[in-house]
mmCIF file of C-alpha atoms in Angstrom:
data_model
loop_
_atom_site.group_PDB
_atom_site.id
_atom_site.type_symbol
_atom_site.label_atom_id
_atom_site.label_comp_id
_atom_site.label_asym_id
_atom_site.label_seq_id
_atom_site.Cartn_x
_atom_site.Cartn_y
_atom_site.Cartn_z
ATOM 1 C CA UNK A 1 3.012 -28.306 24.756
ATOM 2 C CA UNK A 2 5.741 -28.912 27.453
ATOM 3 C CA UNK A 3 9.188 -29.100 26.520
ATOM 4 C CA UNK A 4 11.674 -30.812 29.155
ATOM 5 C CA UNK A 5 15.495 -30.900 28.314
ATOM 6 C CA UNK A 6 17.690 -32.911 31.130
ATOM 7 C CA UNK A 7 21.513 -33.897 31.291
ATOM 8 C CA UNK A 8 23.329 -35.853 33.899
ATOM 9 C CA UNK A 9 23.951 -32.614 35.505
ATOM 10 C CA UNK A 10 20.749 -30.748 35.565
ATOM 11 C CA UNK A 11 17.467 -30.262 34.064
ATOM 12 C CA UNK A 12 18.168 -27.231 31.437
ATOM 13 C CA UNK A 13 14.570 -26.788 30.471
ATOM 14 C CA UNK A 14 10.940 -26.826 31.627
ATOM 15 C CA UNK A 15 8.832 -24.589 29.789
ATOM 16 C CA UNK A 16 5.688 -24.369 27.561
ATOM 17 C CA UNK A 17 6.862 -24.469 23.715
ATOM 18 C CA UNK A 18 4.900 -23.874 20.291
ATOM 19 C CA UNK A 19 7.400 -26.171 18.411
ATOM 20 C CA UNK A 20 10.398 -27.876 18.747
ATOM 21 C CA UNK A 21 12.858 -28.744 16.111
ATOM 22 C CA UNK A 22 15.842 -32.047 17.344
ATOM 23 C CA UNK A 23 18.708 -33.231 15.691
ATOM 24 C CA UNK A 24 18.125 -37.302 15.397
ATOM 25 C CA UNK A 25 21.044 -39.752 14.629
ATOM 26 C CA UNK A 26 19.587 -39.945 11.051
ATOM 27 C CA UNK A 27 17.828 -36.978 10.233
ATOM 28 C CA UNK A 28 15.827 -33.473 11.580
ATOM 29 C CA UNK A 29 12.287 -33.879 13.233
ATOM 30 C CA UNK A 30 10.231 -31.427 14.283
ATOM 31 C CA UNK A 31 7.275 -31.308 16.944
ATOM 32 C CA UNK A 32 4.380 -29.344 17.242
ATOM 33 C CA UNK A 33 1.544 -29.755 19.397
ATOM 34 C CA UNK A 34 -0.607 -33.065 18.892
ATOM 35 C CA UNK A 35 2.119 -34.935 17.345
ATOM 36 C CA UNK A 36 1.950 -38.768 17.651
ATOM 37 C CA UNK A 37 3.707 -40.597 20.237
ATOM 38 C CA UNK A 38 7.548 -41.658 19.335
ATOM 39 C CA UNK A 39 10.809 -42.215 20.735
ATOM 40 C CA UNK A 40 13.886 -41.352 19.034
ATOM 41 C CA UNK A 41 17.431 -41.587 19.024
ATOM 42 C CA UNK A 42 19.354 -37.938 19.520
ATOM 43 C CA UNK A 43 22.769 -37.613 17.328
ATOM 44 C CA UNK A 44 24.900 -34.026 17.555
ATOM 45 C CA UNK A 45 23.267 -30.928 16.287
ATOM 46 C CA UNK A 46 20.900 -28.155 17.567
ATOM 47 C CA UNK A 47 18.145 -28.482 19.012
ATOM 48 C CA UNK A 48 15.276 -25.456 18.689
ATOM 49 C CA UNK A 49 12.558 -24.297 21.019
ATOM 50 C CA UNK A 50 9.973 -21.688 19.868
ATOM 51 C CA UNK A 51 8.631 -20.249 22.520
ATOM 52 C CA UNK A 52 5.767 -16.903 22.040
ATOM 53 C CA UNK A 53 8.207 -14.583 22.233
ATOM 54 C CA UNK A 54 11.880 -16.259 21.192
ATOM 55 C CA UNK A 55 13.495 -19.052 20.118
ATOM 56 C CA UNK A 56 15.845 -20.623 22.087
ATOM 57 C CA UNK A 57 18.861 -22.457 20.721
ATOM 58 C CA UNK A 58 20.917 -25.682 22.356
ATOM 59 C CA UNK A 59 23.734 -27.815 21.321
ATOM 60 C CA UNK A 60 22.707 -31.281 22.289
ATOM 61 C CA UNK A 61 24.998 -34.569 21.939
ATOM 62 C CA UNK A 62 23.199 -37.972 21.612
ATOM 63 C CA UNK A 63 20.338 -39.392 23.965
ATOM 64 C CA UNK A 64 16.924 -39.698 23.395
ATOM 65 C CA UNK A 65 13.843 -37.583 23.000
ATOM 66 C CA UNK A 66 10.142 -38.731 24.001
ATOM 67 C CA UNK A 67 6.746 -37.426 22.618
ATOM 68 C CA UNK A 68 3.561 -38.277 24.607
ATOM 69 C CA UNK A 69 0.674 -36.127 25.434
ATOM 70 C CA UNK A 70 1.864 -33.070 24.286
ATOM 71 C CA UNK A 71 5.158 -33.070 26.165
ATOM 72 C CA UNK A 72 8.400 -33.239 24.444
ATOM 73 C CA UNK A 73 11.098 -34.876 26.819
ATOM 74 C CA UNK A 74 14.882 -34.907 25.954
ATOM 75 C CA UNK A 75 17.456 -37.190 27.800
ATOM 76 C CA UNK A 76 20.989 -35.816 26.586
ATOM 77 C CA UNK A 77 24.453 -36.494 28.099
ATOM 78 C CA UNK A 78 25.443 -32.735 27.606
ATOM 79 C CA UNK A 79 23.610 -29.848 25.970
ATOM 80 C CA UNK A 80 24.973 -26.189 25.739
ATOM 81 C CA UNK A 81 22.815 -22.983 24.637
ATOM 82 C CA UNK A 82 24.267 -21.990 21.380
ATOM 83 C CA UNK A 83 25.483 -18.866 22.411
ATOM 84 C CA UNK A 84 27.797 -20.296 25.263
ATOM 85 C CA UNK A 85 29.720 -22.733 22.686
ATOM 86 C CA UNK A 86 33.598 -21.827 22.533
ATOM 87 C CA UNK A 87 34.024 -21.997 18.896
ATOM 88 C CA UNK A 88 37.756 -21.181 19.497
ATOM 89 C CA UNK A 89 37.613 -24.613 21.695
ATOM 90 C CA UNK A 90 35.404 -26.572 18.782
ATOM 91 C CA UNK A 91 37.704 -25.885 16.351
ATOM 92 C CA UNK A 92 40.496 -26.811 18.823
ATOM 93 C CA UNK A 93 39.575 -30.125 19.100
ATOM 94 C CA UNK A 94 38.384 -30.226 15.413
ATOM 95 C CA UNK A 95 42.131 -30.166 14.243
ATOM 96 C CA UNK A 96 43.155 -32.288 17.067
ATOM 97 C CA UNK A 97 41.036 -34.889 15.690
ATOM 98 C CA UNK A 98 42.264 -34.611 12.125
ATOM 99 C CA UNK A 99 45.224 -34.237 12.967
ATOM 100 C CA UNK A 100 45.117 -38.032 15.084
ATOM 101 C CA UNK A 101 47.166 -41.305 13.232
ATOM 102 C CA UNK A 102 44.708 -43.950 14.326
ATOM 103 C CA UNK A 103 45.844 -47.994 13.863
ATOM 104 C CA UNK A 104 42.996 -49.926 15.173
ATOM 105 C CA UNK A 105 38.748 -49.642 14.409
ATOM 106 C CA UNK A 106 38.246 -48.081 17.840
ATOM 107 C CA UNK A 107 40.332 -45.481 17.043
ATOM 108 C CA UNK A 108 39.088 -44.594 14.197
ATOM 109 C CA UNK A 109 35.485 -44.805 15.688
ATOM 110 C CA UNK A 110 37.313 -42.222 18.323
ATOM 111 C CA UNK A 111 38.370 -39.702 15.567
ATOM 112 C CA UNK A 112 35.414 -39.532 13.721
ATOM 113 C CA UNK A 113 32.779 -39.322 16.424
ATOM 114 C CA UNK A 114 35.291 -36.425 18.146
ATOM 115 C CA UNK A 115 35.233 -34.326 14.828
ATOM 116 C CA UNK A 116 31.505 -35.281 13.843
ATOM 117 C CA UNK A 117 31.087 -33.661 17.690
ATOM 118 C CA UNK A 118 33.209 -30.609 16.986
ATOM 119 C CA UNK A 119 31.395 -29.972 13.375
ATOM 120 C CA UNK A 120 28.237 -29.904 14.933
ATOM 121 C CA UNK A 121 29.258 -27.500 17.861
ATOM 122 C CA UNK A 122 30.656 -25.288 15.157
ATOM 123 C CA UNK A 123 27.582 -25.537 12.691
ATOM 124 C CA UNK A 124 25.380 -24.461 15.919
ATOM 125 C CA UNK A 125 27.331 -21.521 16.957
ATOM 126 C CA UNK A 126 27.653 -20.092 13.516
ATOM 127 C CA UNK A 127 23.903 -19.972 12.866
#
């Protein structure tokens, strides 16, 4: 199957694939050849391509990923191979967040989707 993995930026990924394993907003999917037709909602996590001869390794933050006809397409508004994260940055912004006094819903929304973002970054790069 084809696996194609674009950002606003670029288009990270075009390649064949034996399976691919997403990070949804409620769960972990994976896709192997023939699987049915879906569309799905991307959260934060890692994203996995086996390929013959490797696996390759992404971090991916929200979008969408589309299954049809054996090609696995993933719209994401930033995705960075694991082994490029700055952990030392992650965890940066991981205590920022904590570390934030929010007073209204918005900012609370703020700090928890900043250090759900930073967990995930981490949890990639450590595996």
């Amino acid at each position: 199957m084809q696996c194609v993995l674009v950002t606003p930026e670029a288009t990270l990924l075009d390649s064949q694939a034996e399976f691919v394993a997403l990070t949804l907003f409620d769960g972990e999917i994976g896709i192997g050849p023939g699987h049915a037709p879906l569309i799905g909602r991307l959260g934060c996590g890692e994203m996995r391509i086996r390929q013959a001869d490797k696996q390759r390794r992404f971090y991916i933050e929200g979008g969408f990923v589309e299954v049809c006809n054996d090609v696995v397409s993933v719209l994401t508004g930033r995705a960075v191979e694991a082994e490029k994260i700055d952990s030392a940055e992650a965890e940066r912004l991981l205590a920022e967040a904590l570390h934030l006094s929010p007073r209204t819903p918005e900012q609370f929304a703020q700090r928890d989707r900043t250090a759900a973002q930073a967990r995930a970054m981490l949890r990639v790069a450590r595996a």
